[in-house]
mmCIF file of C-alpha atoms in Angstrom:
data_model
loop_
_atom_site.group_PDB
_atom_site.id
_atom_site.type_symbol
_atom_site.label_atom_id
_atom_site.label_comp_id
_atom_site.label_asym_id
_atom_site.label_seq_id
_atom_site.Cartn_x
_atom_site.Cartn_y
_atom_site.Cartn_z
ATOM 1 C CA UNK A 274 -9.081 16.302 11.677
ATOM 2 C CA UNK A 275 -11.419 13.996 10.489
ATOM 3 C CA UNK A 276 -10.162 10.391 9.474
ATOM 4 C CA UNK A 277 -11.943 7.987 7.167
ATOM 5 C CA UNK A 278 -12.004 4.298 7.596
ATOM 6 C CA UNK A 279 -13.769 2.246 4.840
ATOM 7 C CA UNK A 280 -14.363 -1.752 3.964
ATOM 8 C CA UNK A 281 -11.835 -2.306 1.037
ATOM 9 C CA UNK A 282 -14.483 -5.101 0.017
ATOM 10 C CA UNK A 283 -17.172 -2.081 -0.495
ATOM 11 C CA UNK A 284 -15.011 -0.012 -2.327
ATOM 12 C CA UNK A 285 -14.887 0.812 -6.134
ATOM 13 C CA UNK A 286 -11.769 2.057 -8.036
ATOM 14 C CA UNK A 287 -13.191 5.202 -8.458
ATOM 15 C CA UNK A 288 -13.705 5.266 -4.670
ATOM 16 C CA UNK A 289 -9.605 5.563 -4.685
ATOM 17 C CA UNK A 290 -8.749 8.206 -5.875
ATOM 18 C CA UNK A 291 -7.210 11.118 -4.024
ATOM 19 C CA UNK A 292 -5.985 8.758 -1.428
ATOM 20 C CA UNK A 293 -2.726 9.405 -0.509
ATOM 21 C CA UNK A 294 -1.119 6.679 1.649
ATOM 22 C CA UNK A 295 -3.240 3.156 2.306
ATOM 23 C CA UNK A 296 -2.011 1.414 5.430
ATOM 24 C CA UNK A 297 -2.741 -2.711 5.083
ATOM 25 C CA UNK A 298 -1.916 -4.579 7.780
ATOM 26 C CA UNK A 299 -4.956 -7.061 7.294
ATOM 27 C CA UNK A 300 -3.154 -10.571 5.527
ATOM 28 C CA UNK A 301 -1.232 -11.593 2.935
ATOM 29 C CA UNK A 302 -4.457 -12.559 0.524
ATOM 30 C CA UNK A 303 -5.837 -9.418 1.143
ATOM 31 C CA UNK A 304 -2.996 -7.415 0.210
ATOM 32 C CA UNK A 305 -2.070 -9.614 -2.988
ATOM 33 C CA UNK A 306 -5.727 -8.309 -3.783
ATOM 34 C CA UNK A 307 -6.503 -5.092 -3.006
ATOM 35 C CA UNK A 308 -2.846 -2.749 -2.664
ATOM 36 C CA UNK A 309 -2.686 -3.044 -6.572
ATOM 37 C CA UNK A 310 -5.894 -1.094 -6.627
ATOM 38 C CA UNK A 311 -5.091 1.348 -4.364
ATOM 39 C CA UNK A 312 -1.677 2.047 -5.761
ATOM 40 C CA UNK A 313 -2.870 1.822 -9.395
ATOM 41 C CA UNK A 314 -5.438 4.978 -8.709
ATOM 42 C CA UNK A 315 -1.882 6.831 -7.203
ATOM 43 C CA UNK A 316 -1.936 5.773 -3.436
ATOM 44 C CA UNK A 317 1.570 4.982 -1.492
ATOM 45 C CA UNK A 318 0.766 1.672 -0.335
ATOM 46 C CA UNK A 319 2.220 0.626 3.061
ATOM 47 C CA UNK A 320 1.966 -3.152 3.617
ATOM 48 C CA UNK A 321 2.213 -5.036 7.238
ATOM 49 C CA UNK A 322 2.030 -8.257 5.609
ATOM 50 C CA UNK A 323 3.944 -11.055 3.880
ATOM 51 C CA UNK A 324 2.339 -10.560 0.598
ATOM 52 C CA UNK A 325 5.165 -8.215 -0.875
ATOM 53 C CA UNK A 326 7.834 -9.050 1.154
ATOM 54 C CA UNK A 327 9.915 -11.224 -1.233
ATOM 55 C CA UNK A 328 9.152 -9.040 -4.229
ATOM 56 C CA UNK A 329 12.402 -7.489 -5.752
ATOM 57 C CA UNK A 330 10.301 -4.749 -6.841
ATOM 58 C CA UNK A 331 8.420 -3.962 -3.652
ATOM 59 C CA UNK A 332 11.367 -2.421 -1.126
ATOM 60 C CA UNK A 333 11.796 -3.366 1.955
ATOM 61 C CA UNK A 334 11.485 0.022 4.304
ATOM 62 C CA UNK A 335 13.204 -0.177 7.756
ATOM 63 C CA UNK A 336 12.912 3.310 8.594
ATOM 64 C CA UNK A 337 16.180 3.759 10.437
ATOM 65 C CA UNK A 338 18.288 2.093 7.850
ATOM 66 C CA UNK A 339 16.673 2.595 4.827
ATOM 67 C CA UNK A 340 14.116 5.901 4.630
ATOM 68 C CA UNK A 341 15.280 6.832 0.958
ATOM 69 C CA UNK A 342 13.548 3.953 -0.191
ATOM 70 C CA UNK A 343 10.381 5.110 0.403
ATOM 71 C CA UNK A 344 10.760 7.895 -2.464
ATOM 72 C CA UNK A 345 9.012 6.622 -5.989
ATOM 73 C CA UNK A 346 8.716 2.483 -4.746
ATOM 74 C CA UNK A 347 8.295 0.467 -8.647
ATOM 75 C CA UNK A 348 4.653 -0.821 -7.671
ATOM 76 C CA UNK A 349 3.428 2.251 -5.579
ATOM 77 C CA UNK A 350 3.561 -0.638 -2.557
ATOM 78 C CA UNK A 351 6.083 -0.399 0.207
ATOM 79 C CA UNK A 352 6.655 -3.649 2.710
#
């Protein structure tokens, strides 16, 4: 299977869609920027940074303790 790795920079919205799941793990300022984007056009966002962290609507997965809260997450982004 063939996997797809693209500059989020280079990218336009209509780029986005049919994307699944986005994996960001690349800052805080980058996240703030781009997951909106991606989960706007219907991606699952999955953030490794400290950009959603605090958010109340932005859960908090921890995937022994918590896996149910990956279903339907407010923003589309999940920390």
């Amino acid at each position: 299977e063939e996997i797809v790795v693209e500059d989020v920079a280079a990218t336009y919205d209509e780029d986005l869609k049919g994307i699944d799941i986005a994996l960001f793990s690349a800052g805080g300022t980058l996240s703030m920027e781009q997951a909106p984007r991606f989960a706007a056009a219907g991606a699952i966002v999955v953030d490794n940074s400290s950009a959603w962290r605090n958010d109340p609507e932005v859960p908090l997965v921890v995937s022994e303790v918590n896996p149910e809260q990956v279903k339907n997450p407010p923003k589309g982004i999940i920390a």
